[in-house]
Amino acid sequence: IFRKLFGPEDVATVPMPECERYMMSQKQLEATKQLLNGTKRGVVFQFWNGDIWATRLCEATIYWLDPNAPGMLLPKKLDRYITTKVFDLLQYLSILQQYEHGRCNKPRPYFKVCIGQAWSVEDPFEKNLVTVLVHQMTAAQNLDTVRQNKDNKSLSINMPKEDAFSNPNQDDQLVTALEQLIANLSLQQASTPPSVDTSMW
């Protein structure tokens, strides 16, 4: 019975944090508690070969979005009792490889979950009452490694090679001589003027 109601017995329970301290009004608090009250049976997340699968057991509607999924611009509803892949590691690594070579924007090492509310450009994810970001740690570590490599490359300097200059000709030598002459004249003008022996007057 327990497995049917709450999923596998060996899963780690991750409770939602207390929400009172974050509420800006009594109305917001009551609406948030109503949503959380519908999550008693929870959502089961399973990790398999780097992918993350989700099974919704709770009464409250769950919306999710993988920002790396091609063409997935709006969240999808997580069907109840249907195990759904919500993060694809192989797909993520493919995008990460393209990002490393400057062919696309960086991938996101997480997927988004929202309880009881969808979202859109007009109604952004961050404004919903209960929002969750679920990070895939292997994906995040790989992204950090790639970003560090890109930063190191951007800081490196390519020194000029031997063929960066032609052999100097007579005109080049004349310019060098003029530069040296101008430098010498500048030094003479900047030096302290000689003292004048006033005893001669």
Tab-separated table of C-alpha atoms in Angstrom:
chain	number	residue	atom	x	y	z
A	1	ILE	CA	0.000	0.000	0.000
A	2	PHE	CA	2.808	2.413	0.903
A	3	ARG	CA	4.505	1.922	-2.486
A	4	LYS	CA	1.256	2.581	-4.310
A	5	LEU	CA	0.540	5.732	-2.330
A	6	PHE	CA	4.024	7.242	-1.994
A	7	GLY	CA	6.316	5.397	-4.402
A	8	PRO	CA	9.400	3.245	-3.656
A	9	GLU	CA	10.229	2.818	0.030
A	10	ASP	CA	13.962	3.478	-0.448
A	11	VAL	CA	13.598	6.984	-1.890
A	12	ALA	CA	14.925	10.018	-0.011
A	13	THR	CA	12.189	12.408	1.075
A	14	VAL	CA	12.793	16.082	0.242
A	15	PRO	CA	10.205	18.209	2.077
A	16	MET	CA	9.272	21.675	0.865
A	17	PRO	CA	10.600	24.478	3.101
A	18	GLU	CA	8.357	26.478	5.388
A	19	CYS	CA	6.761	29.234	3.355
A	20	GLU	CA	5.524	31.689	5.997
A	21	ARG	CA	8.671	33.831	6.089
A	22	TYR	CA	8.544	34.438	2.329
A	23	MET	CA	4.927	35.522	2.095
A	24	MET	CA	4.037	39.141	1.365
A	25	SER	CA	0.331	38.894	2.227
A	26	GLN	CA	-2.180	36.640	3.935
A	27	LYS	CA	-3.823	35.939	0.583
A	28	GLN	CA	-0.520	34.705	-0.865
A	29	LEU	CA	0.076	32.536	2.187
A	30	GLU	CA	-3.340	30.882	1.980
A	31	ALA	CA	-3.013	30.199	-1.766
A	32	THR	CA	0.474	28.733	-1.296
A	33	LYS	CA	-0.610	26.464	1.538
A	34	GLN	CA	-3.544	25.259	-0.553
A	35	LEU	CA	-1.148	24.232	-3.344
A	36	LEU	CA	1.277	22.554	-0.959
A	37	ASN	CA	-1.566	20.700	0.726
A	38	GLY	CA	-2.211	18.998	-2.613
A	39	THR	CA	1.350	17.601	-2.742
A	40	LYS	CA	1.088	15.193	0.198
A	41	ARG	CA	1.790	12.160	-1.982
A	42	GLY	CA	4.601	13.977	-3.708
A	43	VAL	CA	6.467	13.572	-6.986
A	44	VAL	CA	8.998	10.758	-7.363
A	45	PHE	CA	12.238	11.674	-9.155
A	46	GLN	CA	14.439	8.802	-10.331
A	47	PHE	CA	17.997	8.992	-11.652
A	48	TRP	CA	18.856	6.534	-14.426
A	49	ASN	CA	21.995	6.637	-16.612
A	50	GLY	CA	22.277	10.378	-16.050
A	51	ASP	CA	18.678	11.059	-17.043
A	52	ILE	CA	16.032	12.170	-14.555
A	53	TRP	CA	12.534	10.706	-14.645
A	54	ALA	CA	9.507	12.012	-12.762
A	55	THR	CA	6.306	10.326	-11.640
A	56	ARG	CA	3.519	12.474	-10.273
A	57	LEU	CA	1.584	10.836	-7.441
A	58	CYS	CA	0.149	13.939	-5.808
A	59	GLU	CA	-3.218	15.517	-6.391
A	60	ALA	CA	-1.819	18.942	-7.277
A	61	THR	CA	-1.047	19.529	-10.945
A	62	ILE	CA	2.682	19.618	-11.709
A	63	TYR	CA	4.142	21.551	-14.634
A	64	TRP	CA	7.687	21.037	-15.855
A	65	LEU	CA	10.057	22.352	-18.507
A	66	ASP	CA	13.473	21.214	-19.713
A	67	PRO	CA	15.131	24.392	-21.101
A	68	ASN	CA	17.459	22.238	-23.210
A	69	ALA	CA	14.713	20.334	-25.017
A	70	PRO	CA	14.417	21.469	-28.662
A	71	GLY	CA	11.246	23.425	-29.274
A	72	MET	CA	10.047	23.192	-25.676
A	73	LEU	CA	9.177	26.842	-25.069
A	74	LEU	CA	6.241	26.309	-22.710
A	75	PRO	CA	5.878	23.962	-19.737
A	76	LYS	CA	4.094	20.632	-19.970
A	77	LYS	CA	1.731	19.052	-17.496
A	78	LEU	CA	3.113	15.990	-15.754
A	79	ASP	CA	0.505	13.281	-16.223
A	80	ARG	CA	-0.407	11.465	-13.036
A	81	TYR	CA	1.142	8.013	-12.527
A	82	ILE	CA	3.018	8.278	-15.864
A	83	THR	CA	6.817	8.156	-15.545
A	84	THR	CA	8.235	10.923	-17.766
A	85	LYS	CA	11.794	11.824	-18.664
A	86	VAL	CA	12.291	15.429	-17.528
A	87	PHE	CA	16.062	15.751	-18.054
A	88	ASP	CA	18.065	14.136	-20.866
A	89	LEU	CA	21.805	14.044	-20.088
A	90	LEU	CA	22.905	12.919	-23.550
A	91	GLN	CA	20.974	15.772	-25.144
A	92	TYR	CA	22.487	18.176	-22.616
A	93	LEU	CA	26.048	17.008	-23.341
A	94	SER	CA	25.476	17.403	-27.083
A	95	ILE	CA	24.467	21.048	-26.568
A	96	LEU	CA	27.379	21.536	-24.151
A	97	GLN	CA	29.801	20.352	-26.841
A	98	GLN	CA	28.398	22.902	-29.287
A	99	TYR	CA	28.618	25.615	-26.625
A	100	GLU	CA	32.269	24.753	-26.033
A	101	HIS	CA	32.983	25.545	-29.709
A	102	GLY	CA	30.927	28.754	-29.652
A	103	ARG	CA	28.060	27.405	-31.760
A	104	CYS	CA	25.202	28.021	-29.318
A	105	ASN	CA	24.264	29.436	-25.929
A	106	LYS	CA	25.221	27.530	-22.802
A	107	PRO	CA	22.860	24.722	-21.771
A	108	ARG	CA	21.052	24.700	-18.436
A	109	PRO	CA	22.035	21.913	-15.992
A	110	TYR	CA	18.540	21.801	-14.514
A	111	PHE	CA	14.839	21.558	-15.270
A	112	LYS	CA	11.982	23.639	-13.869
A	113	VAL	CA	9.021	22.438	-11.852
A	114	CYS	CA	5.998	24.412	-10.712
A	115	ILE	CA	3.110	23.290	-8.511
A	116	GLY	CA	-0.399	24.116	-9.683
A	117	GLN	CA	0.608	26.887	-12.096
A	118	ALA	CA	1.954	27.024	-15.644
A	119	TRP	CA	3.976	29.972	-16.908
A	120	SER	CA	4.790	31.931	-20.065
A	121	VAL	CA	6.595	35.047	-21.246
A	122	GLU	CA	3.710	37.177	-19.997
A	123	ASP	CA	3.473	35.261	-16.702
A	124	PRO	CA	7.077	34.274	-15.884
A	125	PHE	CA	8.127	31.254	-13.862
A	126	GLU	CA	9.602	33.369	-11.056
A	127	LYS	CA	6.231	34.960	-10.226
A	128	ASN	CA	4.464	31.697	-9.471
A	129	LEU	CA	3.781	30.689	-5.882
A	130	VAL	CA	5.748	27.413	-5.673
A	131	THR	CA	8.700	26.981	-8.039
A	132	VAL	CA	11.530	24.450	-7.989
A	133	LEU	CA	14.788	24.112	-9.937
A	134	VAL	CA	16.133	20.546	-9.990
A	135	HIS	CA	19.847	20.452	-10.859
A	136	GLN	CA	21.645	17.463	-12.359
A	137	MET	CA	25.046	17.554	-10.627
A	138	THR	CA	27.026	15.778	-13.360
A	139	ALA	CA	25.686	18.253	-15.905
A	140	ALA	CA	26.560	21.202	-13.655
A	141	GLN	CA	30.116	19.926	-13.102
A	142	ASN	CA	30.672	19.458	-16.834
A	143	LEU	CA	29.404	22.982	-17.497
A	144	ASP	CA	31.824	24.421	-14.901
A	145	THR	CA	34.724	22.578	-16.543
A	146	VAL	CA	33.839	23.897	-20.003
A	147	ARG	CA	33.387	27.452	-18.718
A	148	GLN	CA	36.779	27.374	-17.002
A	149	ASN	CA	38.423	26.141	-20.215
A	150	LYS	CA	36.726	28.919	-22.203
A	151	ASP	CA	37.866	31.521	-19.654
A	152	ASN	CA	41.453	30.266	-19.838
A	153	LYS	CA	41.404	30.445	-23.625
A	154	SER	CA	40.041	33.981	-23.605
A	155	LEU	CA	42.836	35.065	-21.248
A	156	SER	CA	45.629	33.489	-23.314
A	157	ILE	CA	47.604	35.697	-25.747
A	158	ASN	CA	48.875	34.533	-29.120
A	159	MET	CA	52.449	35.787	-29.526
A	160	PRO	CA	53.562	36.927	-33.037
A	161	LYS	CA	55.351	34.364	-35.153
A	162	GLU	CA	58.640	34.791	-37.035
A	163	ASP	CA	56.858	35.701	-40.269
A	164	ALA	CA	54.949	38.574	-38.625
A	165	PHE	CA	57.464	41.124	-40.010
A	166	SER	CA	59.329	41.636	-43.293
A	167	ASN	CA	63.071	42.355	-43.394
A	168	PRO	CA	63.643	46.123	-42.884
A	169	ASN	CA	64.526	48.078	-46.062
A	170	GLN	CA	66.222	51.493	-46.429
A	171	ASP	CA	62.985	53.389	-45.776
A	172	ASP	CA	62.387	51.447	-42.564
A	173	GLN	CA	65.967	52.163	-41.458
A	174	LEU	CA	65.494	55.893	-42.184
A	175	VAL	CA	62.340	55.986	-40.066
A	176	THR	CA	64.210	54.267	-37.222
A	177	ALA	CA	67.045	56.791	-37.464
A	178	LEU	CA	64.605	59.719	-37.406
A	179	GLU	CA	62.843	58.265	-34.351
A	180	GLN	CA	66.183	57.984	-32.569
A	181	LEU	CA	67.111	61.573	-33.519
A	182	ILE	CA	63.798	62.929	-32.232
A	183	ALA	CA	64.228	60.984	-28.988
A	184	ASN	CA	67.729	62.440	-28.474
A	185	LEU	CA	66.499	65.993	-29.111
A	186	SER	CA	63.657	65.498	-26.645
A	187	LEU	CA	66.102	64.355	-23.978
A	188	GLN	CA	68.323	67.388	-24.546
A	189	GLN	CA	65.393	69.806	-24.229
A	190	ALA	CA	64.214	68.143	-21.053
A	191	SER	CA	67.666	68.241	-19.395
A	192	THR	CA	68.680	70.985	-16.936
A	193	PRO	CA	70.056	74.056	-18.799
A	194	PRO	CA	73.766	74.853	-18.225
A	195	SER	CA	74.547	77.376	-15.516
A	196	VAL	CA	75.708	80.800	-16.596
A	197	ASP	CA	78.872	82.302	-15.114
A	198	THR	CA	77.751	85.854	-14.247
A	199	SER	CA	81.251	86.882	-13.267
A	200	MET	CA	82.014	87.422	-16.933
A	201	TRP	CA	79.576	90.384	-17.123
